[in-house]
Short mmCIF file of C-alpha atoms (C1' of nucleotides) in Angstrom, two decimals:
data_model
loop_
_atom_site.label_atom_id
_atom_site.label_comp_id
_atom_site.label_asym_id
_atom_site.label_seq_id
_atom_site.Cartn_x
_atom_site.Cartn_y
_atom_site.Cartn_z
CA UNK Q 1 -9.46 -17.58 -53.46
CA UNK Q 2 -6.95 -17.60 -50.99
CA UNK Q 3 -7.42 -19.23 -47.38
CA UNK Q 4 -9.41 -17.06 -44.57
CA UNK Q 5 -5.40 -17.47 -42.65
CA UNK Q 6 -3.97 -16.07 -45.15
CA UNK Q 7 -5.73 -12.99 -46.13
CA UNK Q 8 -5.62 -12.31 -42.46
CA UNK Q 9 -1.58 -12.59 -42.25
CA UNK Q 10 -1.72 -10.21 -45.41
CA UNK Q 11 -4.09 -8.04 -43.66
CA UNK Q 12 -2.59 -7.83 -40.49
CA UNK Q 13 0.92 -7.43 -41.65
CA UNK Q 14 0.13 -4.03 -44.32
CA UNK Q 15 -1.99 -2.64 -41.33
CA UNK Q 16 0.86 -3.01 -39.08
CA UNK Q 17 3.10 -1.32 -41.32
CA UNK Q 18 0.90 1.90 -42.12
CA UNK Q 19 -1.03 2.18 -39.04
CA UNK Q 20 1.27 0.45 -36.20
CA UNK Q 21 0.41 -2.13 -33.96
CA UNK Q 22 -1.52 -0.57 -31.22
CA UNK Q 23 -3.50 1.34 -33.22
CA UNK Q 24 -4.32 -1.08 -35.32
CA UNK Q 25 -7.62 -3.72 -33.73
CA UNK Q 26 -8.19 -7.05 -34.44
CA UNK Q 27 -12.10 -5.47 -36.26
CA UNK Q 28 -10.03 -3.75 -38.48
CA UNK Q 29 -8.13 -7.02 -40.07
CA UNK Q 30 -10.66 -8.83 -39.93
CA UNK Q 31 -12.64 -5.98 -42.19
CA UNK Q 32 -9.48 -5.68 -44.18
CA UNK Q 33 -9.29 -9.49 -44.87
CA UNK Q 34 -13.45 -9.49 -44.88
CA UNK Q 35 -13.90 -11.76 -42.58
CA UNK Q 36 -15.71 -11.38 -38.79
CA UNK Q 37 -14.07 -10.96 -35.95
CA UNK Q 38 -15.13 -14.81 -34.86
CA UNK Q 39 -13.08 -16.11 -37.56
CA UNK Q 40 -10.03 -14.07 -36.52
CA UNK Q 41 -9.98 -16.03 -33.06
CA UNK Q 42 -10.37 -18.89 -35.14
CA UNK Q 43 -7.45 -19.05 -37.08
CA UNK Q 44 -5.13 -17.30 -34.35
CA UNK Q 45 -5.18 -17.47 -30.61
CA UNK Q 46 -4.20 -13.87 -29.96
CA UNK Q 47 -3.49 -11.14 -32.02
CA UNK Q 48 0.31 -11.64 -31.89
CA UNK Q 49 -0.05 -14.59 -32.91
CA UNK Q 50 -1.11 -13.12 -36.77
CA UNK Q 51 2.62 -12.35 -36.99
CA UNK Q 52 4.70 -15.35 -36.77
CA UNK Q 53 5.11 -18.84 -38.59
CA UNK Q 54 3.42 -21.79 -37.32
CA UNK Q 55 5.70 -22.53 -34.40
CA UNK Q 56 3.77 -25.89 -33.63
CA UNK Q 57 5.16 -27.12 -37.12
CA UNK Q 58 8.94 -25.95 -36.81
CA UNK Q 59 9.05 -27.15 -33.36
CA UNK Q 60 7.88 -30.51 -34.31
CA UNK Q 61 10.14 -30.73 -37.64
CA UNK Q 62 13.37 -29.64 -35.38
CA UNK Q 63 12.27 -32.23 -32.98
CA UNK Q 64 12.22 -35.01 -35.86
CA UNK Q 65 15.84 -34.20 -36.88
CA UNK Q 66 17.27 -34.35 -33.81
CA UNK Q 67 15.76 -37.99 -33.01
CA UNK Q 68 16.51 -38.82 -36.75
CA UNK Q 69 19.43 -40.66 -35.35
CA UNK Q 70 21.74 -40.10 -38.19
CA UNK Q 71 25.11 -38.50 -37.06
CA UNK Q 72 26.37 -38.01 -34.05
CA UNK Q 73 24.48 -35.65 -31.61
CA UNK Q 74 26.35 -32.33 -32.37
CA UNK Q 75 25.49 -33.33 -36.63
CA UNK Q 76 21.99 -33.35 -35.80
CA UNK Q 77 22.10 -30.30 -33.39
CA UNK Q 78 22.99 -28.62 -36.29
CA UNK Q 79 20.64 -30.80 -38.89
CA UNK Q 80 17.96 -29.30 -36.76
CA UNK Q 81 19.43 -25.59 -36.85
CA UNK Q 82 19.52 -25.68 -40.35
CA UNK Q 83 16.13 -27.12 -40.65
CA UNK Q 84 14.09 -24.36 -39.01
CA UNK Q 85 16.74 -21.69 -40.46
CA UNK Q 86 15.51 -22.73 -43.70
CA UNK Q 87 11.95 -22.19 -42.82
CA UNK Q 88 12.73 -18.29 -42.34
CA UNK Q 89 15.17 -17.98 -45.00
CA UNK Q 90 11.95 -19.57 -47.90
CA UNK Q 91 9.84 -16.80 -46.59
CA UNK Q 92 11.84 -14.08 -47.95
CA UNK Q 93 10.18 -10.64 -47.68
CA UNK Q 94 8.06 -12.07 -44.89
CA UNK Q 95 10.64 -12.39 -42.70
CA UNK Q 96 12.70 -9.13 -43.26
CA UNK Q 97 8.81 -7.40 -42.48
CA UNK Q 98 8.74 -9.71 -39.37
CA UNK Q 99 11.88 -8.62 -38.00
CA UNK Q 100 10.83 -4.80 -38.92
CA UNK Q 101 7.61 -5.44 -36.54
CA UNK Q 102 9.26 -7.79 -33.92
CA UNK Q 103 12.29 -5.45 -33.03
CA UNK Q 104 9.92 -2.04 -33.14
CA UNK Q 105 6.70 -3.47 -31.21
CA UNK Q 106 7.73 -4.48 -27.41
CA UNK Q 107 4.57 -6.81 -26.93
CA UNK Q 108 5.76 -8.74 -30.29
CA UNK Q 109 9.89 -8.92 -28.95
CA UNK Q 110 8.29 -10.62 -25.59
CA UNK Q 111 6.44 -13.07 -27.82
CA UNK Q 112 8.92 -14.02 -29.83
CA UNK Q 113 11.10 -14.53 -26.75
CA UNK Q 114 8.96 -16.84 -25.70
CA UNK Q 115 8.59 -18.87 -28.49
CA UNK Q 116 12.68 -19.37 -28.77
CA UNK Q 117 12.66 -19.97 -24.81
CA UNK Q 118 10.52 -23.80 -26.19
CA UNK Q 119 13.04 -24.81 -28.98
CA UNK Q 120 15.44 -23.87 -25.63
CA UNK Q 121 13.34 -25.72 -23.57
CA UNK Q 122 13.54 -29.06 -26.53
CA UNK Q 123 16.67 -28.50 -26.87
CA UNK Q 124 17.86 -28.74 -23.52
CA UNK Q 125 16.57 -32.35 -23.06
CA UNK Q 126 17.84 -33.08 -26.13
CA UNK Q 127 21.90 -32.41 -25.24
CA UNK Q 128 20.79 -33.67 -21.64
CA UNK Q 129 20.22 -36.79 -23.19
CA UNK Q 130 22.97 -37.37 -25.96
CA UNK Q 131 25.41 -35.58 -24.63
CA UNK Q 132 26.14 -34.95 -21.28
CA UNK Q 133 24.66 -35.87 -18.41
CA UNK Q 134 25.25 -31.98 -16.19
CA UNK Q 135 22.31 -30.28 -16.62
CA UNK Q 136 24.11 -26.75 -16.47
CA UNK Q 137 25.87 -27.66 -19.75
CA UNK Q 138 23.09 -28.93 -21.17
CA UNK Q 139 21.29 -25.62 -20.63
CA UNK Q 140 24.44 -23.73 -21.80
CA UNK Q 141 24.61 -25.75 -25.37
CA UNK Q 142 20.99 -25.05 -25.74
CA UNK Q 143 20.98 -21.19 -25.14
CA UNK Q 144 24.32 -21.41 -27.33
CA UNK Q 145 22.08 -23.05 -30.16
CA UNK Q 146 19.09 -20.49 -30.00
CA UNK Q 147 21.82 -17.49 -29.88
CA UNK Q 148 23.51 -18.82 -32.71
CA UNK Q 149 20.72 -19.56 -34.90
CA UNK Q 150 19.37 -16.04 -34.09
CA UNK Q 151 22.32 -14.08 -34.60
CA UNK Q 152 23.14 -15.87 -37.93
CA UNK Q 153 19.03 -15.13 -39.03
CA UNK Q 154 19.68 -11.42 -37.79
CA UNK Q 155 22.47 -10.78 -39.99
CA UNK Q 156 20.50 -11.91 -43.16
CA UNK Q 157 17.44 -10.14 -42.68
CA UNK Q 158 19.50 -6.95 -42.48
CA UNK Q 159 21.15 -8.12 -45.45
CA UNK Q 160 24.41 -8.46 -43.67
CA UNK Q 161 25.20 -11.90 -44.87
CA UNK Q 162 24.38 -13.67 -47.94
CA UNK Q 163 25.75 -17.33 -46.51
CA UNK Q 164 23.45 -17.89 -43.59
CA UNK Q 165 23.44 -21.55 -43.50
CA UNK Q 166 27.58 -21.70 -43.80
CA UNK Q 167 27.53 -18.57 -40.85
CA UNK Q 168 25.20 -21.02 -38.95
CA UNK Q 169 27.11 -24.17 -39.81
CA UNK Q 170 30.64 -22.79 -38.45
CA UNK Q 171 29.04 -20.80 -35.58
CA UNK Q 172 27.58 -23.71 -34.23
CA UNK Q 173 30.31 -25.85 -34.84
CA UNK Q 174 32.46 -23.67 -32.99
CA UNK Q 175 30.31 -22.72 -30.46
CA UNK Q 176 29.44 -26.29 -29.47
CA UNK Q 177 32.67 -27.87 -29.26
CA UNK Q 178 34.17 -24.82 -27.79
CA UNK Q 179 31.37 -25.41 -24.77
CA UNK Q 180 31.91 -29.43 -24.75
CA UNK Q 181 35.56 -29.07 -23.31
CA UNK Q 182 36.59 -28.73 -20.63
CA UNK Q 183 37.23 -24.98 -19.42
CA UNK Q 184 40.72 -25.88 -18.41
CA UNK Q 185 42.79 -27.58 -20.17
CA UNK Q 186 45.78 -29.42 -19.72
CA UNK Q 187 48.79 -28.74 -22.02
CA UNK Q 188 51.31 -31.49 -23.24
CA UNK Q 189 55.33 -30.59 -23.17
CA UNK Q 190 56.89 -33.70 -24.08
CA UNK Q 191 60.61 -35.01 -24.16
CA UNK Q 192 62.14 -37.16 -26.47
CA UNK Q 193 65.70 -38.88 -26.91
CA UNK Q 194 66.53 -40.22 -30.07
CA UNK Q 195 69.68 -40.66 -32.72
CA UNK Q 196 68.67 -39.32 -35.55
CA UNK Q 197 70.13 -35.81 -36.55
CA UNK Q 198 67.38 -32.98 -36.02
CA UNK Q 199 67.57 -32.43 -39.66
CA UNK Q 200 66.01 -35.36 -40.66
CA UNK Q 201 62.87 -35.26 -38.12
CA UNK Q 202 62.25 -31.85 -38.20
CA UNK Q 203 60.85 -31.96 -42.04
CA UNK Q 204 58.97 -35.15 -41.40
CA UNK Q 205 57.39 -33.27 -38.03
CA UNK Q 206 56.55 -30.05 -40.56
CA UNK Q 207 54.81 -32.58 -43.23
CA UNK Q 208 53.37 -34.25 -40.24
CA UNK Q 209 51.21 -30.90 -38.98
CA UNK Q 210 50.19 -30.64 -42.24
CA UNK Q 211 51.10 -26.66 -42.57
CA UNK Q 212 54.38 -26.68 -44.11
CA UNK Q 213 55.21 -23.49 -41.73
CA UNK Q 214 58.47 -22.51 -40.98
CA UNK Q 215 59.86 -21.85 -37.58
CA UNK Q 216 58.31 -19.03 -35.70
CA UNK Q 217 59.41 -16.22 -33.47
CA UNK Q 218 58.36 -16.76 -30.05
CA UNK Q 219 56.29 -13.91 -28.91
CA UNK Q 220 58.19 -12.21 -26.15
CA UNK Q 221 56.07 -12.29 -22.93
CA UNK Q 222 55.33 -8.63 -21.92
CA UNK G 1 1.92 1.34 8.33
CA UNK G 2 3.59 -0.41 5.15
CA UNK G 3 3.81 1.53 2.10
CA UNK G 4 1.15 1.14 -0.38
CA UNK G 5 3.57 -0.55 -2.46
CA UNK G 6 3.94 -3.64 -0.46
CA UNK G 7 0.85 -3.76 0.74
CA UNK G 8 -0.44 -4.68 -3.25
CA UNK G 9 2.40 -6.95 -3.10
CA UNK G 10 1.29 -9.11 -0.35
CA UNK G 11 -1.89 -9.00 -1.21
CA UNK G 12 -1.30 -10.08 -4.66
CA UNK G 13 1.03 -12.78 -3.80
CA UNK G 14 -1.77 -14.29 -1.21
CA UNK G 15 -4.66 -13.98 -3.76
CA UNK G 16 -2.78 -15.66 -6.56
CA UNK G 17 -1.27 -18.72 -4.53
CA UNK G 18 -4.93 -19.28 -3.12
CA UNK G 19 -6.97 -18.36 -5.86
CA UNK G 20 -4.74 -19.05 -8.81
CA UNK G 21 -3.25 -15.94 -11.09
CA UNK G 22 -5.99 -15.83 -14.10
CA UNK G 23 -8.85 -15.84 -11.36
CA UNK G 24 -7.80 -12.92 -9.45
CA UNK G 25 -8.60 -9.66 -10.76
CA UNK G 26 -6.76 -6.22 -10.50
CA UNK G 27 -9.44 -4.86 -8.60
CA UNK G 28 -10.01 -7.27 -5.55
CA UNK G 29 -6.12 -7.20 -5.06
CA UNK G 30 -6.81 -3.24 -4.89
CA UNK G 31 -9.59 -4.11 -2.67
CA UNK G 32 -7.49 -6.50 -0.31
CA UNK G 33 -4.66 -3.95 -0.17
CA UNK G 34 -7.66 -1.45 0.93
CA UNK G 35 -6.66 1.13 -2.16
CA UNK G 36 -8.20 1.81 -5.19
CA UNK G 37 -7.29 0.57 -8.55
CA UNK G 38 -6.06 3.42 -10.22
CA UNK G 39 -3.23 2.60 -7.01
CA UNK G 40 -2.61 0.15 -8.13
CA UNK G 41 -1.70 1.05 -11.70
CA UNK G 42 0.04 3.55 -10.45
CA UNK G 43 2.70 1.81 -8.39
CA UNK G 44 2.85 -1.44 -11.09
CA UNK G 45 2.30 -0.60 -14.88
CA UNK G 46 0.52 -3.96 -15.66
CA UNK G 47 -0.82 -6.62 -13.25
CA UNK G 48 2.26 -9.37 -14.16
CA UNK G 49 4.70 -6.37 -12.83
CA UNK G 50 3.59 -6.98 -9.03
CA UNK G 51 5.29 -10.36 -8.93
CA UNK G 52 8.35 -9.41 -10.33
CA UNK G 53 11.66 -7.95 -8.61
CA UNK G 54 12.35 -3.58 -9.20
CA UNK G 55 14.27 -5.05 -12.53
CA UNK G 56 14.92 -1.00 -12.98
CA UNK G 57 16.92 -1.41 -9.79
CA UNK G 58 18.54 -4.19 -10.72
CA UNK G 59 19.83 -3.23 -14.14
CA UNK G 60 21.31 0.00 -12.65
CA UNK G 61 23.19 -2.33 -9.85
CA UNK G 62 24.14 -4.79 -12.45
CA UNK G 63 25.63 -1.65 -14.61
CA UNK G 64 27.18 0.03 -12.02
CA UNK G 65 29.05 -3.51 -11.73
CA UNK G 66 30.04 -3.61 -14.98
CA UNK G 67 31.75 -0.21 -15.50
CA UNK G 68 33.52 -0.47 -12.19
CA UNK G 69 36.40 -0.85 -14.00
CA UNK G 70 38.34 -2.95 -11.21
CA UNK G 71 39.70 -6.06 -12.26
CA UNK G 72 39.62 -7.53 -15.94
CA UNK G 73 36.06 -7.34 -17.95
CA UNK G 74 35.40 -11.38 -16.53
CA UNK G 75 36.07 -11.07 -12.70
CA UNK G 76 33.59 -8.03 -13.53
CA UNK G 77 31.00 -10.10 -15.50
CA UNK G 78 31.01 -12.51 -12.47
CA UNK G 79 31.17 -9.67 -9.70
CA UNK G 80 27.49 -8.02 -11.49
CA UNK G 81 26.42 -12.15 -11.32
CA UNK G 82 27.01 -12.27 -7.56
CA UNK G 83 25.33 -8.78 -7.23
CA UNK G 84 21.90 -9.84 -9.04
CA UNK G 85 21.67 -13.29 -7.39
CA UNK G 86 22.10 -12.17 -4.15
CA UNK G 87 19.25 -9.77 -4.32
CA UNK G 88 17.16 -13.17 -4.92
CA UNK G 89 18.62 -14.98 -2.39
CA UNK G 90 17.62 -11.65 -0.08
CA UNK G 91 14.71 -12.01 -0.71
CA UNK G 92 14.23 -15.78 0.61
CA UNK G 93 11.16 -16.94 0.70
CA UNK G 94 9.06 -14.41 -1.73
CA UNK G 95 11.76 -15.54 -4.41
CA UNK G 96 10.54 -19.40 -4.16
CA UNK G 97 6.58 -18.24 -4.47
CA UNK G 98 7.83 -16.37 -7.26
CA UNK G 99 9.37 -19.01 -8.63
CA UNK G 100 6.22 -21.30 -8.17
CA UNK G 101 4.05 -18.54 -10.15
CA UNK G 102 6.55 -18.41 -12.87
CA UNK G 103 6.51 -22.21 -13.34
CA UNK G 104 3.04 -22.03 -13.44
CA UNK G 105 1.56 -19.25 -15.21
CA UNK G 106 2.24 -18.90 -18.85
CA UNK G 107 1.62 -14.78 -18.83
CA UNK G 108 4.50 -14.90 -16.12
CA UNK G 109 6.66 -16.85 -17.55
CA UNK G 110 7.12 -15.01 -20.58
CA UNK G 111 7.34 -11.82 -18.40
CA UNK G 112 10.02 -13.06 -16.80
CA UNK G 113 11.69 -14.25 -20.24
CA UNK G 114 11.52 -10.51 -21.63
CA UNK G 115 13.42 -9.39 -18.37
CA UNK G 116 16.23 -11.34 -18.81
CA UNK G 117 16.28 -10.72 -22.13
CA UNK G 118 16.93 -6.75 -21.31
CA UNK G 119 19.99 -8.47 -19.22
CA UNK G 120 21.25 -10.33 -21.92
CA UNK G 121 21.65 -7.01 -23.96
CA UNK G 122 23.20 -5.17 -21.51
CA UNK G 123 25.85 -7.75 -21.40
CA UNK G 124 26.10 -8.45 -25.07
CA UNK G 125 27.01 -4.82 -24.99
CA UNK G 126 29.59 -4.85 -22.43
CA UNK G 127 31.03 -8.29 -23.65
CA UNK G 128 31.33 -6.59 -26.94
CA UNK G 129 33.04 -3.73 -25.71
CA UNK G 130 35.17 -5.19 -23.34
CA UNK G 131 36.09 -8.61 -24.26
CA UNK G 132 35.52 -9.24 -27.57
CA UNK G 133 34.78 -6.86 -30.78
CA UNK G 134 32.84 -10.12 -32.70
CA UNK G 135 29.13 -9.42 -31.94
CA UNK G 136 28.51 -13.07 -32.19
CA UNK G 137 31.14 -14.06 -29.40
CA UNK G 138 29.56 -11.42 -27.42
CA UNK G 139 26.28 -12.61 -27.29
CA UNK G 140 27.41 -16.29 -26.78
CA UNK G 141 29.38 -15.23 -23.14
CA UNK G 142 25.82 -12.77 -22.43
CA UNK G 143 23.68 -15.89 -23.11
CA UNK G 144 26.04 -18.06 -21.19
CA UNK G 145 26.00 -15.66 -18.23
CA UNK G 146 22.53 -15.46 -17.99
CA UNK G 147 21.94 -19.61 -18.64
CA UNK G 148 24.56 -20.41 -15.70
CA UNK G 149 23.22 -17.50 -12.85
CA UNK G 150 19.44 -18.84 -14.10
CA UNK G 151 20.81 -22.53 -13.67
CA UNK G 152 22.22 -21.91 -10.23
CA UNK G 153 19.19 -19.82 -9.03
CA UNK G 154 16.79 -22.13 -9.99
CA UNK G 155 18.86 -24.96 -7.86
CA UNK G 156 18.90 -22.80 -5.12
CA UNK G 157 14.93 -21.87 -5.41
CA UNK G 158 13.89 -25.84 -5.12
CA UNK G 159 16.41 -26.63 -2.53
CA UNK G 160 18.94 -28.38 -4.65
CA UNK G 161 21.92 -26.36 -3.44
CA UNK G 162 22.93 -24.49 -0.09
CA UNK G 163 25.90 -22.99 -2.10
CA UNK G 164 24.56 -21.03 -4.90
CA UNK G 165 27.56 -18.11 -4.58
CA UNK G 166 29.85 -20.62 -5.03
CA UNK G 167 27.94 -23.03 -7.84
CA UNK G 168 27.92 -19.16 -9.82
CA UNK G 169 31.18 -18.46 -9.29
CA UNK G 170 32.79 -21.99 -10.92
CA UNK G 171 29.54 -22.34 -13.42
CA UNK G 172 30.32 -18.80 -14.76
CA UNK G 173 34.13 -19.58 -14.49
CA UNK G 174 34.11 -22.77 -16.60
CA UNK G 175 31.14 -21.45 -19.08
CA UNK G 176 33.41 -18.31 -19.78
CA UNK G 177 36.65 -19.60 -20.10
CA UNK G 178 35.27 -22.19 -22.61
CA UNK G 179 34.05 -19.68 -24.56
CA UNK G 180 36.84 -17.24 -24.94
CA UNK G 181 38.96 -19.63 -26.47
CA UNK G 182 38.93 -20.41 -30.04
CA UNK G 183 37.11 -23.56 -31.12
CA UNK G 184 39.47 -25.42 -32.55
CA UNK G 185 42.56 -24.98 -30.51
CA UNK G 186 46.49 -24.80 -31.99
CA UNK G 187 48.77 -26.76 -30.02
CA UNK G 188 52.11 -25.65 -30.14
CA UNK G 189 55.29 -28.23 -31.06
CA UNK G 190 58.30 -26.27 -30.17
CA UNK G 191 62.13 -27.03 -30.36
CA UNK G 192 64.99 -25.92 -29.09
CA UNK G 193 68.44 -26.47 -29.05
CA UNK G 194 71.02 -25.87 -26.05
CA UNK G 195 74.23 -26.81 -24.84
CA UNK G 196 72.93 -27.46 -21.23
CA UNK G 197 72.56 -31.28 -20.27
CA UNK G 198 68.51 -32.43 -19.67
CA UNK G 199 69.54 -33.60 -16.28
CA UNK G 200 69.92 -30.40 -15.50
CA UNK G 201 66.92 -28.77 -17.79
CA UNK G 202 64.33 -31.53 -17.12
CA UNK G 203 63.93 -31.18 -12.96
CA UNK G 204 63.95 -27.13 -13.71
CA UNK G 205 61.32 -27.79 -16.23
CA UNK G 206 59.04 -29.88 -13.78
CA UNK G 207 59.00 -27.34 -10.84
CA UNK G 208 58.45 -24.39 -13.96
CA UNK G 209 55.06 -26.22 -14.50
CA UNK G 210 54.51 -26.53 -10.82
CA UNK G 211 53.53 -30.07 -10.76
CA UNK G 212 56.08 -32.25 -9.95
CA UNK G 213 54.83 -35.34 -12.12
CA UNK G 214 57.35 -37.51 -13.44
CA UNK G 215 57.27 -38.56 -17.03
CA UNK G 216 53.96 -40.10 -18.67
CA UNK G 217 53.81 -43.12 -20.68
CA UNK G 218 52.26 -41.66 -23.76
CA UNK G 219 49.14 -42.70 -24.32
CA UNK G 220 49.01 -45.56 -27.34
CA UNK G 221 47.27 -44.41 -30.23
CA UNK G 222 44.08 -46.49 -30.79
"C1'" DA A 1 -4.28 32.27 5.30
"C1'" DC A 2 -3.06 30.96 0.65
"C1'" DC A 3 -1.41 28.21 -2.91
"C1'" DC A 4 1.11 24.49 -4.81
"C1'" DT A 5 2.30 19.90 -5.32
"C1'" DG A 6 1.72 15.20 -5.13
"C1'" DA A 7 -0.82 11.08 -3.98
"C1'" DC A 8 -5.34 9.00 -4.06
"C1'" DG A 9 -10.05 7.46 -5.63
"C1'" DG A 10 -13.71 7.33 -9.04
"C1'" DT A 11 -15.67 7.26 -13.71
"C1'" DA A 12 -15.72 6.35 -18.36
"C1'" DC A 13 -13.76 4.40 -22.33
"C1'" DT A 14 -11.15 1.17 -25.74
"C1'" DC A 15 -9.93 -3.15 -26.90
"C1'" DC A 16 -8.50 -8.03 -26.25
"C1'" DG A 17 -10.12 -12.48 -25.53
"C1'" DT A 18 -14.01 -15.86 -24.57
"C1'" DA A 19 -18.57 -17.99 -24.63
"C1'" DC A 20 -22.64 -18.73 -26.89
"C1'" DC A 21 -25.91 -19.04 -30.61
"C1'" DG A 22 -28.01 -18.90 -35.03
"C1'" DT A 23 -26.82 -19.27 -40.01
"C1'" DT A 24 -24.65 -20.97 -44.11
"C1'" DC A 25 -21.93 -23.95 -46.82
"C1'" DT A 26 -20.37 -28.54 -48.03
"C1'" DA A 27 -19.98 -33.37 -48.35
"C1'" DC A 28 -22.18 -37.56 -48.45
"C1'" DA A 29 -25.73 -41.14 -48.09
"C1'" DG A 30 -30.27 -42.46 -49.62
"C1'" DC N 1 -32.24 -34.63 -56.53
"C1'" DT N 2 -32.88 -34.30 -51.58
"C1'" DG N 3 -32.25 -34.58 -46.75
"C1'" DT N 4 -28.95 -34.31 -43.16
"C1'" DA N 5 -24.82 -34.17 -40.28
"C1'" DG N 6 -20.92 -31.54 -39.42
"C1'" DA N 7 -17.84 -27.94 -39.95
"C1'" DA N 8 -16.92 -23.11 -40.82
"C1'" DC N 9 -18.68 -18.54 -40.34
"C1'" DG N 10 -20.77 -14.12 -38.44
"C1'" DG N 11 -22.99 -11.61 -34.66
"C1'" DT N 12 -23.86 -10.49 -29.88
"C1'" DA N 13 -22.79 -10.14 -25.24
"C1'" DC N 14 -19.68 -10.13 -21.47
"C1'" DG N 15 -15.48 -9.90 -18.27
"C1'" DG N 16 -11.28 -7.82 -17.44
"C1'" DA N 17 -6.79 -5.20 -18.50
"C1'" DG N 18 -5.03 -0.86 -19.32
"C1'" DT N 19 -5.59 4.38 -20.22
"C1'" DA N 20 -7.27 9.10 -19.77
"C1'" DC N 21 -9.28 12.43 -17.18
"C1'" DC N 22 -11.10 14.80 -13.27
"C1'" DG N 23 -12.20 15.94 -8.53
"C1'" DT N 24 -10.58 15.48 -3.65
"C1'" DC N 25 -7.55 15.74 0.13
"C1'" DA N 26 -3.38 16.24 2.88
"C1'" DG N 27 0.89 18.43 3.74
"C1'" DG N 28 4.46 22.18 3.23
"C1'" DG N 29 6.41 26.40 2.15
"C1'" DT N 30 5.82 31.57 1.71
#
DNA sequence: ACCCTGACGGTACTCCGTACCGTTCTACAG
DNA sequence: CTGTAGAACGGTACGGAGTACCGTCAGGGT
């Protein structure tokens, strides 16, 4: 026989769905699951609570990774992102039904904003500390994280994506270091004298970028 | 005599700071205000509403901002920044109880999370529209706006800055910028040929990039 | 003078969340 | 096998938020 916690999540979650969640009380999961009331209160501090993971886990398993201390901070940023996307990717079905409930039911959208505003919260003492010392970018890497990591889980639970953890892995990527430089740049034009006929350098400077391109047209300015 | 409105206001605002937010029921703020409860409902819809700002009122400003249509899509993202701030900063003194409550009371503080969360889609959608067509991107510059004008705000709210216009305006600025621009940057190695002598191109290249720097030692590679 | 509208106050109800208490099940020592 | 300590469970009672409904009253137009 099953766990009391888990009947109740089972309970909960097909009650939900047929009935909504207003109309749906905490007596009548707790008949569903046959359990009392007492037991309900128990196992979850509020009846929102029925609907997501155990937050108290993933926070503390993100917060491992990113003082694992392997990598440089930005590796384990994304370590950690990968981590607790995993955790909603294993649950499958679970998830998808989550998502149904949390973008229908306003009372369950504030809840789960909540719960990303404390991997926000983590994370922003996290970059504080590795990264940069301006608590402004700090916040903004953060927020970048949790919008990432959500937008990436969105897009697979409405089946939009079947390579979450690559869509999170170059999202972050470029979100991060687009967000660690500076906002304005400085370009480099550069003059050189030398000897040597153009025809030799200008091959070694193609092999040198790498892309053997050609020359391009420069895009006339408008 | 003040509108019923503010009068539940004050009240509320004195109750909670003395008595402490869980303690205080709906009806002895009623009573305080001298109105009954069913007032009270009327004016807020649930008893976290009293401490917040008219958020309806704010959205429609912030909108209104938005689809001005004068100057490009960021001067306009900024522009709606400055309009919602300074409506806090208005508000002086209320905004830095506020501000105490919501750093204080769990209930509130996820309140005030699901607010700016109904910002932050606003702005996704106008980002979307306007700047960008990658949903992603969008909701990277809407999480960014909101991260920077809650940075600054908060600054402002425990004294840390007399110049919270001006901390938005560069914050934004920077956070924006950053993110507009592709992650991993091309530089561009260009070369030309002409007839014309460099003593003659080079000073008419240095007052082209405005700075009058003479030439850099290039920087040794390590 | 009449009615209509809108704001107000009061009552009753549902349900969430908490505190308390008695009961039952289980593990473990004697 | 038995007694017991401790944890899990179920039931009851209560406070308070939020909703629905109804009666009252003041003001304004015809």
């Amino acid at each position: 026989m099953p766990t009391a916690r888990a009947q109740l999540v089972a309970a909960a979650f097909e009650l939900f769905e047929t009935e909504g969640y207003d109309a749906t009380t905490v007596d009548s999961i707790a008949a569903r699951a046959g359990v009392g009331r007492t037991t309900f209160f128990r196992a979850f501090k509020s009846k929102d609570e029925v609907v997501f993971p155990d937050h108290t886990r993933l926070l503390a398993g993100m917060q491992e990774r990113l003082e694992s201390g392997v990598g440089d901070p930005q590796a384990r940023a994304l370590d950690a992102a990968l981590f607790v996307i995993r955790q909603f990717l294993a649950e499958g079905d679970l998830a998808v039904h989550r998502y149904r409930l949390t973008s229908t039911v306003p009372a369950l959208r504030d809840r789960e904003l909540a719960m990303m505003s404390r991997y926000q919260r983590v994370l922003g003492r996290f970059f504080l500390a590795e990264v940069t010392g301006e608590a402004l970018a700090a916040e903004l890497l953060a927020s970048a994280w949790v919008t990432v990591h959500n937008h990436v889980l969105r897009d697979w639970m409405r089946g939009r994506t079947s390579t979450p953890e690559k869509d999170l892995t170059v999202g972050l990527d470029e979100a991060l270091t687009a967000l660690s430089r500076p906002a304005h740049e400085e370009q480099s034009i550069v003059v050189f004298r030398t000897s040597r006929p153009l025809d030799v350098v200008l091959p070694g400077l193609q092999t040198l970028l790498g892309e053997p391109v050609g020359p391009r047209k420069v895009p006339r300015r408008r």
